[in-house]
Short mmCIF file of C-alpha atoms in Angstrom, two decimals:
data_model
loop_
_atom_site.label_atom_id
_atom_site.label_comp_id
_atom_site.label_asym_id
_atom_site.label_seq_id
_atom_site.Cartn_x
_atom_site.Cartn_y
_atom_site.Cartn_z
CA UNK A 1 0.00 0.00 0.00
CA UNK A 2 1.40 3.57 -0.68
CA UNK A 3 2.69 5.08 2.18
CA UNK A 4 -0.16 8.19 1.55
CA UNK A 5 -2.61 5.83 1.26
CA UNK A 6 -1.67 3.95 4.19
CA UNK A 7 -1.80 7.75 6.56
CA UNK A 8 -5.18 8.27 4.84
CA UNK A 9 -6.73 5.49 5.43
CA UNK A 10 -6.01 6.05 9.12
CA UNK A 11 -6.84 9.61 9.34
CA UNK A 12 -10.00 11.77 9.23
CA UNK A 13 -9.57 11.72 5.15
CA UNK A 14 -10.86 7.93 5.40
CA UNK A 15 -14.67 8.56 5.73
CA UNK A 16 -14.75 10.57 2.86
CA UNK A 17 -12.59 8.08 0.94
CA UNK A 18 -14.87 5.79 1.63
CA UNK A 19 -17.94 7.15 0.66
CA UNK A 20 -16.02 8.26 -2.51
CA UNK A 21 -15.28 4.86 -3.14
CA UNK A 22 -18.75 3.34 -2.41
CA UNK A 23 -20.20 6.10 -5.05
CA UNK A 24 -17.79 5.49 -7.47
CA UNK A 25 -18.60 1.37 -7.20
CA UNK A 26 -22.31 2.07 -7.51
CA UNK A 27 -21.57 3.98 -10.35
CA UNK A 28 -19.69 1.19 -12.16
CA UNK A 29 -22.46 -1.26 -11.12
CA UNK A 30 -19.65 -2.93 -8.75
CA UNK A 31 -20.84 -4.61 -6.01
CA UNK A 32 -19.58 -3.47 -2.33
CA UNK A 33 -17.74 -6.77 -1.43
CA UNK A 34 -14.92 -6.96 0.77
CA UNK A 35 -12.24 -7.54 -1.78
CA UNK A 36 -13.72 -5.09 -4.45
CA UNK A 37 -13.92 -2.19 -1.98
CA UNK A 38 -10.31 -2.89 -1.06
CA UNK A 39 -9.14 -2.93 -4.49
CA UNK A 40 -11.57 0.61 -5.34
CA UNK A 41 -9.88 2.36 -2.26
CA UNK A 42 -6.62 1.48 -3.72
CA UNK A 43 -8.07 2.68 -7.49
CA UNK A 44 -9.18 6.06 -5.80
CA UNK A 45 -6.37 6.58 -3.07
CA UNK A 46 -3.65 5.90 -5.70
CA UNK A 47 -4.63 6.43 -8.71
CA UNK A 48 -1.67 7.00 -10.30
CA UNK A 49 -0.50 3.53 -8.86
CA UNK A 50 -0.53 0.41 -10.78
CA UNK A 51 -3.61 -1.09 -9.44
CA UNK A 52 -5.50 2.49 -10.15
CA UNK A 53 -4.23 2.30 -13.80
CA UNK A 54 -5.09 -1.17 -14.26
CA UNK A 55 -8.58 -0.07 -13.13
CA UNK A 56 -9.61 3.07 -15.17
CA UNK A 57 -8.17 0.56 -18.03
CA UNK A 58 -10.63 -1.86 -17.28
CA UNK A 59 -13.36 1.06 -17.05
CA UNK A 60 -12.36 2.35 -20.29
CA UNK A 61 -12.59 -0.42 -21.72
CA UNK A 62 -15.94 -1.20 -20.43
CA UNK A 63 -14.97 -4.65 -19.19
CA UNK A 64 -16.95 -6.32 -16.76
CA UNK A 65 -15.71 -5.91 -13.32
CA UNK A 66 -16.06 -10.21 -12.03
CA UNK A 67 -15.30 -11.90 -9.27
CA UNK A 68 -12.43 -13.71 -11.28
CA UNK A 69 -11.17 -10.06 -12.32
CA UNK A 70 -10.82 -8.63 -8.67
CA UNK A 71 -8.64 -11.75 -7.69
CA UNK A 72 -6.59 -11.70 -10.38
CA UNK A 73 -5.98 -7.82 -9.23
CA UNK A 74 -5.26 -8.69 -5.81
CA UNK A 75 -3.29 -11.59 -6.48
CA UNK A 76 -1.01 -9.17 -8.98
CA UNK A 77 -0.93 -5.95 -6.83
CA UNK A 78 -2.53 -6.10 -3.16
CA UNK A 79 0.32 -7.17 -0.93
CA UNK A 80 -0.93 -10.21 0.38
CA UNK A 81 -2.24 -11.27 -2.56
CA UNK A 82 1.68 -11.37 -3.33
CA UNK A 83 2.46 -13.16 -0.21
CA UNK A 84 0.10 -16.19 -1.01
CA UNK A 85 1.57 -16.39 -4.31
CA UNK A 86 5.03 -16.63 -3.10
CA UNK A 87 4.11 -19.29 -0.42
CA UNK A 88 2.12 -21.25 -2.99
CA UNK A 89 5.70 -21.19 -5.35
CA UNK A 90 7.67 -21.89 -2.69
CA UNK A 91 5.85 -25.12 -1.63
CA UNK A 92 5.50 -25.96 -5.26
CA UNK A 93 9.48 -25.98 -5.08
CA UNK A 94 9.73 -27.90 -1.70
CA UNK A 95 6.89 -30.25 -2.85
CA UNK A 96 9.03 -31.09 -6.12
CA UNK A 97 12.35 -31.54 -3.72
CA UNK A 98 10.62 -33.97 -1.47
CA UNK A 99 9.56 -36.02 -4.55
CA UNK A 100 13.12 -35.84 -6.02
CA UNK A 101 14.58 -37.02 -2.83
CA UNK A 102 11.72 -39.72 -2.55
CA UNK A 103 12.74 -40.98 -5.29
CA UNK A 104 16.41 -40.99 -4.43
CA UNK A 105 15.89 -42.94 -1.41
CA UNK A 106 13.84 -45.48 -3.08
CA UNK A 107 15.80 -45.92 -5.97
CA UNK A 108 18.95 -46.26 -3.20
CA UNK A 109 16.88 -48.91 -1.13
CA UNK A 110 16.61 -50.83 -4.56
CA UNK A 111 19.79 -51.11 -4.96
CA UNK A 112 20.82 -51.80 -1.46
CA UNK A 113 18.44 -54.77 -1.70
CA UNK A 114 19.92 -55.94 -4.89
CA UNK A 115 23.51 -55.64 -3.42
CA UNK A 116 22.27 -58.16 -0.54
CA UNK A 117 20.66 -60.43 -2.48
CA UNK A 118 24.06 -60.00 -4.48
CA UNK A 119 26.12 -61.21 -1.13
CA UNK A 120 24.05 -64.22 -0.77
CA UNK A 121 24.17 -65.26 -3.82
CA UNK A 122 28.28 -64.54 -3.63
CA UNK A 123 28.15 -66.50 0.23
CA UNK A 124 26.63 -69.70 -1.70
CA UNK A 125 29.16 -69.91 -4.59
CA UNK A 126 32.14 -69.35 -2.69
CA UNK A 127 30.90 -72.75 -1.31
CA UNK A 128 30.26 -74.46 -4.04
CA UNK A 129 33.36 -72.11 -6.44
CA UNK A 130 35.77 -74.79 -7.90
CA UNK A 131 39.11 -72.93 -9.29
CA UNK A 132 40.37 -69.50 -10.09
CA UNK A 133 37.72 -69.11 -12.96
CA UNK A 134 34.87 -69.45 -10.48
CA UNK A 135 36.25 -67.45 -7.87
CA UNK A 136 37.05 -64.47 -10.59
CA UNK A 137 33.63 -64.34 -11.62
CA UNK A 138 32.38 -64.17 -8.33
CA UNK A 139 34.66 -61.39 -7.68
CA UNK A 140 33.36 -59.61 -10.67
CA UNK A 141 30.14 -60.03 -10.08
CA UNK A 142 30.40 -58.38 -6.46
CA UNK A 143 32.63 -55.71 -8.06
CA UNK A 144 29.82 -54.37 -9.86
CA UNK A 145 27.17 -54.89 -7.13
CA UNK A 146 29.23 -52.14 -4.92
CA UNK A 147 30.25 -50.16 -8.14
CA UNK A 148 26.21 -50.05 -8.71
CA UNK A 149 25.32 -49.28 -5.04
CA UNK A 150 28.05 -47.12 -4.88
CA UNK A 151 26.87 -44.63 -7.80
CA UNK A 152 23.31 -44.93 -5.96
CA UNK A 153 24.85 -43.65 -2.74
CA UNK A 154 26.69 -40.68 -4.49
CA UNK A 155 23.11 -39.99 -6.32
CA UNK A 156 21.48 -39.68 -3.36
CA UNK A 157 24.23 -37.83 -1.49
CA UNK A 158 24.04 -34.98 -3.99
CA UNK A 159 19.97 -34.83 -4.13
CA UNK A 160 20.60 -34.61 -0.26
CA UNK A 161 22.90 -32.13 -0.69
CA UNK A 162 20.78 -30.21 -3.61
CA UNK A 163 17.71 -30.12 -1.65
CA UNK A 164 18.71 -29.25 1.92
CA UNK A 165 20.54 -25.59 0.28
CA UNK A 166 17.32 -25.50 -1.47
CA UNK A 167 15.31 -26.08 1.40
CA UNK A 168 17.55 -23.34 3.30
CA UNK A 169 16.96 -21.04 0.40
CA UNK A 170 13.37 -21.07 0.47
CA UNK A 171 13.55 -20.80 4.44
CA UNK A 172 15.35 -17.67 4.51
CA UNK A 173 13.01 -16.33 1.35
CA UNK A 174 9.84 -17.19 3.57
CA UNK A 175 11.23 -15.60 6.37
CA UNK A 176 11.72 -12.53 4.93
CA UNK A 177 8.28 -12.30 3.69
CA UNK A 178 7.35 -13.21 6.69
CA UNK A 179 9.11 -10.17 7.89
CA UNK A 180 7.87 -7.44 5.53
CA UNK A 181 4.53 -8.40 6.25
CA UNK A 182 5.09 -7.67 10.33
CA UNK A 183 7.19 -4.47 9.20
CA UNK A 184 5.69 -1.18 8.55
CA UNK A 185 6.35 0.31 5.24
CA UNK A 186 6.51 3.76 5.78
CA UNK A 187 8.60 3.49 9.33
CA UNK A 188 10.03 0.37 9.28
CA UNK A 189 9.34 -0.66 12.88
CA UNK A 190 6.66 -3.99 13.70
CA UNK A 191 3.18 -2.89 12.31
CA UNK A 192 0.36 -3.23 14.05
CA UNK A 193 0.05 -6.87 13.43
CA UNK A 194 3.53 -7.37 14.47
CA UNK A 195 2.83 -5.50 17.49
CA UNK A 196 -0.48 -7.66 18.45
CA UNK A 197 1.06 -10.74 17.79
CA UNK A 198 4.22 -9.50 20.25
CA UNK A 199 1.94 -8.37 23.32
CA UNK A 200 0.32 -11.50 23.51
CA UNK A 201 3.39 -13.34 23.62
CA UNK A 202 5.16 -11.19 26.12
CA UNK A 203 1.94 -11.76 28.54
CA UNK A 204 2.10 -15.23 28.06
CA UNK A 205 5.57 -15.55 28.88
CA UNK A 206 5.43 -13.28 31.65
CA UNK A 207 2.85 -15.39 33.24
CA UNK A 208 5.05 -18.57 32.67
CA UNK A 209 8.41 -17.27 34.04
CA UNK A 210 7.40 -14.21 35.98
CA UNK A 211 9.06 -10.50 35.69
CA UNK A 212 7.93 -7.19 34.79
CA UNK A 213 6.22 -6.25 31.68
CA UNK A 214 5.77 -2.43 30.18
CA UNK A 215 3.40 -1.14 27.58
CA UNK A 216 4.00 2.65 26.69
CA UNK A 217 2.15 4.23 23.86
CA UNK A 218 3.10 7.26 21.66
CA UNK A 219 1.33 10.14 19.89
CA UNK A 220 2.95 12.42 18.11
CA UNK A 221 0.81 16.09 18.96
CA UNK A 222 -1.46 17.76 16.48
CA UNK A 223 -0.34 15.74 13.66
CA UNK A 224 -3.54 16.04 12.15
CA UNK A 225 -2.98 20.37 11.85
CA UNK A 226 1.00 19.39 10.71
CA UNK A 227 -0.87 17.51 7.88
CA UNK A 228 -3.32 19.85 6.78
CA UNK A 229 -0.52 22.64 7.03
CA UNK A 230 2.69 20.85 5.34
CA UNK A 231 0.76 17.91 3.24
CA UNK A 232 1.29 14.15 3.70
CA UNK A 233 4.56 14.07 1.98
CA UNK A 234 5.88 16.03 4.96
CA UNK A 235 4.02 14.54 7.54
CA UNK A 236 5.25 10.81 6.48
CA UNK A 237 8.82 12.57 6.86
CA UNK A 238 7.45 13.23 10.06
CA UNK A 239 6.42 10.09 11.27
CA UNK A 240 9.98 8.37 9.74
CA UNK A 241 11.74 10.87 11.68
CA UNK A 242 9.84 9.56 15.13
CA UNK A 243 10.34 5.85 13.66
CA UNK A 244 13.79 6.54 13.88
CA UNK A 245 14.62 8.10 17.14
CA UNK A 246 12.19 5.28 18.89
CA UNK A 247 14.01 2.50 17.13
CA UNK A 248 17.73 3.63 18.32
CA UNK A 249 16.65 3.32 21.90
CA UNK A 250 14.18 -0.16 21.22
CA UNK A 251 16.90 -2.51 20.85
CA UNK A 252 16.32 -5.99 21.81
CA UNK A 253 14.24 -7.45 23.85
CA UNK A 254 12.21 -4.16 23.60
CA UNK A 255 10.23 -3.97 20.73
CA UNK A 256 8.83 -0.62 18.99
CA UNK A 257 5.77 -0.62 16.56
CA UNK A 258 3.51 1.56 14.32
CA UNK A 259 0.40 1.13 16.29
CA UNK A 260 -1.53 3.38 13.59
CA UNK A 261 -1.74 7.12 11.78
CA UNK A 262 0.59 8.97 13.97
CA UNK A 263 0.68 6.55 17.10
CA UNK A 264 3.39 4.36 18.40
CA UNK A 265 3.87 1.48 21.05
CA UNK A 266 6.38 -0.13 22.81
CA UNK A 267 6.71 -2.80 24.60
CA UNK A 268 9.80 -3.32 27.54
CA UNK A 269 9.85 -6.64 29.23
CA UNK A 270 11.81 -7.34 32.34
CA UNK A 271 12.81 -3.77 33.35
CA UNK A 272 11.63 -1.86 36.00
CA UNK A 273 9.57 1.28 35.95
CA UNK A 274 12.86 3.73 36.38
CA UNK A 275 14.29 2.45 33.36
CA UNK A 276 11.46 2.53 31.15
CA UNK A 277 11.10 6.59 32.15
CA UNK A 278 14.65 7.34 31.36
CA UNK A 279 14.21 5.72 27.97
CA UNK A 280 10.60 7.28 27.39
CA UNK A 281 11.86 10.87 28.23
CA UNK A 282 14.84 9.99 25.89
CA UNK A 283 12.77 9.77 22.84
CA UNK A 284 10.78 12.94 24.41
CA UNK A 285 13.12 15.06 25.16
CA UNK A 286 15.15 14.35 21.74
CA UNK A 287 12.14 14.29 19.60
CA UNK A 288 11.16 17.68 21.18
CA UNK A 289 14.77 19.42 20.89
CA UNK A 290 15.24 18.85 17.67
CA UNK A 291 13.38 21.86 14.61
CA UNK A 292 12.51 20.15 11.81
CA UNK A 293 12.91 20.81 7.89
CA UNK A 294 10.87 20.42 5.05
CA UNK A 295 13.09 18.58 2.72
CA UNK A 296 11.78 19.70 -0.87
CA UNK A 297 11.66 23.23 0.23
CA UNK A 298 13.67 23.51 3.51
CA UNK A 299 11.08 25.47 5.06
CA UNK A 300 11.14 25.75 8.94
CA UNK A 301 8.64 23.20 10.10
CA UNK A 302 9.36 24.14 13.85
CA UNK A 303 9.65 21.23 16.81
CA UNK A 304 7.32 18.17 17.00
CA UNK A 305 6.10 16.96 20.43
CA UNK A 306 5.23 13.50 21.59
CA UNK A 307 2.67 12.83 24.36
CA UNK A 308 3.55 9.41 26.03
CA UNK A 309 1.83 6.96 28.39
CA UNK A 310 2.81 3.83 30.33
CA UNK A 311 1.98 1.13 32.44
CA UNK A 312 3.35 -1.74 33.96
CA UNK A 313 1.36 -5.35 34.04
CA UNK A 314 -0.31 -6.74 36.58
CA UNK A 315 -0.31 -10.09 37.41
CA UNK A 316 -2.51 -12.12 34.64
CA UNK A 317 -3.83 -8.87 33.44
CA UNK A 318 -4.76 -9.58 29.93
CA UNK A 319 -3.07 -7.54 26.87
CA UNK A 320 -6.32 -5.49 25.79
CA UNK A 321 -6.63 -4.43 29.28
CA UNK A 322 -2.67 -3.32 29.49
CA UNK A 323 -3.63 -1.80 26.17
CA UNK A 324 -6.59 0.42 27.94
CA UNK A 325 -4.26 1.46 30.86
CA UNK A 326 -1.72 2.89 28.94
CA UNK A 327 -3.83 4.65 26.21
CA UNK A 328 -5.47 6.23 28.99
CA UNK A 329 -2.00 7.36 30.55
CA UNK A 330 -1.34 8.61 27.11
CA UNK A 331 -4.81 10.62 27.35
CA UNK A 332 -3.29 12.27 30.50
CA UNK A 333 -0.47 13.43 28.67
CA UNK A 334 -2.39 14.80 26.24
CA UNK A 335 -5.21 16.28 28.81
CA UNK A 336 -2.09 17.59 31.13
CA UNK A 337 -0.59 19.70 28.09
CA UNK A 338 0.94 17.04 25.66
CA UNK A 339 4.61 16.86 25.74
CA UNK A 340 4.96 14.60 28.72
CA UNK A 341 5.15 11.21 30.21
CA UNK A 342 2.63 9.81 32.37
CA UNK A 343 2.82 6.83 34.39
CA UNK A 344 -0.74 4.79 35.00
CA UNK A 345 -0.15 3.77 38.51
CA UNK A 346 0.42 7.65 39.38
CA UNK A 347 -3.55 7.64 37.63
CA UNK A 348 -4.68 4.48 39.51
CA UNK A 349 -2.95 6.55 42.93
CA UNK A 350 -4.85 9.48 42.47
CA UNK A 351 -7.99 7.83 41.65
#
């Protein structure tokens, strides 16, 4: 998805894209179904994009918009229409290495059962051999069983050999398309999937070995009037800017993600509420001190703010309810001024 797309759809803008794009549909005698009205908010939101040109062909053309048309277009340009296409040809690949080294082995067993039979029949004539002609045939004849089984063991060997880089190859290609769709395209940090996916586990594993488990959250302040003032092209520089100064200080085992629009998360497991302050007001303080540039025109944008909130887990607290506690932290940031970092127990105190 185009990175303006992507800020639209999670802005204000979306209602009216949507309505656009419902208009538009009934115009064309489309029918509102899940996959169409994906591919006719990419059509409107990008026009210019591949999918939107593939589109107004299709309407100029005054081709029928099927069922059979929209998947083709999503398989061809919607990113996870990609995805299952890759994972499809990759276990087309492994599915045709497995039968190759099937084969191998069987083929090897084959011979390995020939070669025995082959020593039998070489333990009953040495018995019954009479003279060096006898014994030289039986010689030759188990030369060439072992040269036989022999060639069927190198075979093998290199299918083995073929198929596990092969194997390895289409592990590392999975993984990374297993990666870019957790990563955010316009930041780079975990999207929101990522980020879901992530919480869950770190609640689950701080149930089953015990220690301390933080959830801030992280809004960048009036983002929405930065937009409207500078344009999306400057408010994604914006947001990649953020991305940036949040991912120095999320190193491993902390974890930062795009939660959505101008929001941010992270999560910090096993450290204690001091250090997850220091490395909140960090980002703040650097985030804050730094004024900003437009790049195209190098106008003075002036400083952008973050409002932050925390809180640390309680015992079997679920994720959605960590979730709640720190979004409202993050609301007292925002209520108290914006610009600041505010810890939930301090709310739960006061209340």
């Amino acid at each position: 998805m185009p990175d303006q797309l992507e800020t639209t759809l999670r802005g204000p803008k979306a209602y009216g894209l949507a309505r656009q794009v419902i208009e538009a549909m009934e115009a064309a005698s489309v029918w509102p179904t899940p996959l169409n009205f994906e591919i006719w908010v990419h059509y409107l939101g990008a026009p210019e994009g591949p999918l939107g040109r593939e589109v107004r062909r299709i309407i100029a053309a005054s081709e029928p918009f099927t069922e059979a048309t929209a998947e083709l277009l999503a398989a061809e340009h919607l990113p996870r229409g990609r995805l299952t296409e890759e994972i499809r040809d990759a276990g087309q690949v492994l599915d045709r290495e497995l039968s190759s080294v099937s084969d191998a082995i069987s083929k090897a067993h084959r011979s390995q059962a020939s070669f025995g039979q082959a020593l039998d029949k070489v333990a009953t004539s040495i018995e019954t051999a009479s003279g060096d002609a006898g014994l030289k045939a039986i010689v030759s004849g188990l030369t060439s069983a072992t040269r036989l089984v022999r060639r069927e063991t190198e075979t093998l060997e290199k299918h083995l050999d073929t198929s596990t880089r092969e194997v390895a190859r289409l592990r590392e290609h999975l993984e990374q398309f297993r990666r870019d769709a957790m990563t955010d395209s316009l930041t780079n940090l975990a999207n929101r999937k990522a980020f879901d996916e992530h919480l869950e586990a770190a609640c689950a594993k701080a149930d089953a070995e015990g220690g301390a488990l933080i959830l801030a959250m992280l809004d960048i302040d009036h983002f929405k009037r930065f937009n409207d003032t500078w344009g999306h092209q400057t408010g994604d520089q914006v947001l990649r800017y953020v991305a940036s100064v949040m991912g120095r200080v999320a190193k491993a085992p902390r974890l930062a993600a795009r939660y959505g629009g101008e929001e941010f998360a992270m999560i910090f497991p096993k450290e204690n509420i001091d250090q997850v302050h220091r490395a909140l007001e960090t980002i703040r303080k650097e985030i804050a001190s730094r004024s900003l540039r437009r790049r195209s025109t190098d106008d003075e944008l002036g400083a952008v703010t973050l409002s932050v909130g925390f809180a640390e887990r309680r015992p079997d607290e679920t994720a959605s309810s960590l979730l709640e506690r720190a979004d409202t932290a993050l609301y007292a940031s925002k209520h108290a001024g914006r610009n600041c970092v505010t810890n939930a127990d301090g709310l739960d105190k006061a209340a």
